[in-house]
Coordinates of C-alpha atoms in Angstrom, one line a residue:
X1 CA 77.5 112.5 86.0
X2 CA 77.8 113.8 89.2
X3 CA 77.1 117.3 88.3
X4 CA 73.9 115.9 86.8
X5 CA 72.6 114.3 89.7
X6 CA 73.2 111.0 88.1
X7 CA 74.9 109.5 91.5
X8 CA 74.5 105.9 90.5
X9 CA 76.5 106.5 87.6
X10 CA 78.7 108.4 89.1
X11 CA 79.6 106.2 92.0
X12 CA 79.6 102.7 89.6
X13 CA 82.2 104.7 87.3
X14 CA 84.4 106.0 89.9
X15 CA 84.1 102.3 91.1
X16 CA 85.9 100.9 87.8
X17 CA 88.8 103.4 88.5
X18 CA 88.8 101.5 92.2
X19 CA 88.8 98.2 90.7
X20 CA 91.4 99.1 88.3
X21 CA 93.6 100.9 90.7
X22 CA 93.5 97.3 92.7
X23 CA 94.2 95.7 89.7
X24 CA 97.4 98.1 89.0
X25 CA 98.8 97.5 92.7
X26 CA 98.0 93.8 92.8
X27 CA 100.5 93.8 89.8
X28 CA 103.2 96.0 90.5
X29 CA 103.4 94.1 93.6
X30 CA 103.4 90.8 91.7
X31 CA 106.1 92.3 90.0
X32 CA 108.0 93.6 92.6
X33 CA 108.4 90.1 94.3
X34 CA 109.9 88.7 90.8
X35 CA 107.1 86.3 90.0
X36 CA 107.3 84.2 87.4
X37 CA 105.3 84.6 84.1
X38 CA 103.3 81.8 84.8
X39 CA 102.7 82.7 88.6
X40 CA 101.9 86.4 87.7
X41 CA 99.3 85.4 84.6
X42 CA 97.5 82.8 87.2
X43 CA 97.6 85.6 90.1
X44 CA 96.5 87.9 87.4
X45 CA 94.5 86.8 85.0
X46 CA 92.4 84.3 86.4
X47 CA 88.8 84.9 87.4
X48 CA 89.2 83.4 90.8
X49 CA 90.9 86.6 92.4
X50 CA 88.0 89.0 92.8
X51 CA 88.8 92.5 93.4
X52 CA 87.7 91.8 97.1
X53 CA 90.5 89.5 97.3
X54 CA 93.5 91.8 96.2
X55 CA 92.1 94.6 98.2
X56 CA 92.1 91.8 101.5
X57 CA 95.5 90.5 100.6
X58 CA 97.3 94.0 99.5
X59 CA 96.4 95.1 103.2
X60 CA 97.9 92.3 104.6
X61 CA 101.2 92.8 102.6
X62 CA 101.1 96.6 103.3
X63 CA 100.7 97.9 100.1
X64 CA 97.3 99.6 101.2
X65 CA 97.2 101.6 104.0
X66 CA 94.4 100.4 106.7
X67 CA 92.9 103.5 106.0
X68 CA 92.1 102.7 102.6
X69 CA 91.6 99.6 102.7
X70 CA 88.8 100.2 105.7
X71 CA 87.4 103.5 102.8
X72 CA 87.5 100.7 100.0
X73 CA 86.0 98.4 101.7
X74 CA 83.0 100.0 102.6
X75 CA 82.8 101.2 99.2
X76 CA 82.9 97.6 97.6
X77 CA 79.5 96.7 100.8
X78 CA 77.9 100.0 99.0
X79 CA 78.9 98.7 95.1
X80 CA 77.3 95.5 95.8
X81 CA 74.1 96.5 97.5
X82 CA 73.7 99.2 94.2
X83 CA 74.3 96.1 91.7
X84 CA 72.8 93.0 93.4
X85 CA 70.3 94.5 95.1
X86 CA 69.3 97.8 92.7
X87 CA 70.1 100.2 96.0
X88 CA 70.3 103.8 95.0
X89 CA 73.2 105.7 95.5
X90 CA 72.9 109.4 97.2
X91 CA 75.2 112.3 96.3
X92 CA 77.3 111.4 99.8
X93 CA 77.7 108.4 98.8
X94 CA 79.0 109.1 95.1
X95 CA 81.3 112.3 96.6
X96 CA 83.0 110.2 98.3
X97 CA 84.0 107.4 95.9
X98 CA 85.2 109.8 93.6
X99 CA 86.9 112.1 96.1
X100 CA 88.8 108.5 96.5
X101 CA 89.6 108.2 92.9
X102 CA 90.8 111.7 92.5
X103 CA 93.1 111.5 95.2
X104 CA 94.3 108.2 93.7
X105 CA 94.5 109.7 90.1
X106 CA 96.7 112.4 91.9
X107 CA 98.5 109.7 94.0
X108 CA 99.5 108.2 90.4
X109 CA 100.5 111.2 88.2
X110 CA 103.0 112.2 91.0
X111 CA 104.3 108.7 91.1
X112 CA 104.8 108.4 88.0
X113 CA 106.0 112.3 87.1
X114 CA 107.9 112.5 90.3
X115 CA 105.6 115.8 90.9
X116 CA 105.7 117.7 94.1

């Protein structure tokens, strides 16, 4: 999409790899910390913790960097003035966020494949 000119698109994908990638740390955390099944389904599953709140509270707990966190936040002002308020997104704008999510995506594999 973004080699179509079709930023919008482009950005609001790369955004459900964000929101995903919050979802993914919110939960290893959880899991980390030795929650209990019915703790981690209510921190997890419920509708009440938005993606703005993991991001806020994985800062506080270290598990995102304030560097991120400050790159993910502006990226969640940006998402919501494209879907609340029909903003367009320019090609800035949509490099960016998925710069972000390839370098997560990266981040991951070598986590997970112990990759150099």
């Amino acid at each position: 999409h973004l080699l179509k000119d079709q930023n919008k698109t482009s950005f609001l994908l790369s955004w459900i790899v964000i929101e995903k990638y919050l979802d993914s740390v919110w939960s290893e955390y959880l899991s980390s910390q030795n929650t209990t099944k019915r703790r981690f389904d209510k921190l997890t599953k419920s509708m009440l913790w938005t993606a703005d709140d993991k991001l806020e509270a994985l800062n506080l707990l270290g598990q995102i960097s304030n560097e991120r966190y400050s790159q993910i936040a502006r990226l969640k002002t940006l998402r919501n003035k494209v879907v609340h308020k029909e903003r367009s997104v320019v090609l800035k704008e949509a490099e960016e966020c998925n710069k972000l999510v390839i370098k997560i995506i990266k981040e991951i594999i070598r986590k997970k494949s112990f990759i150099e």
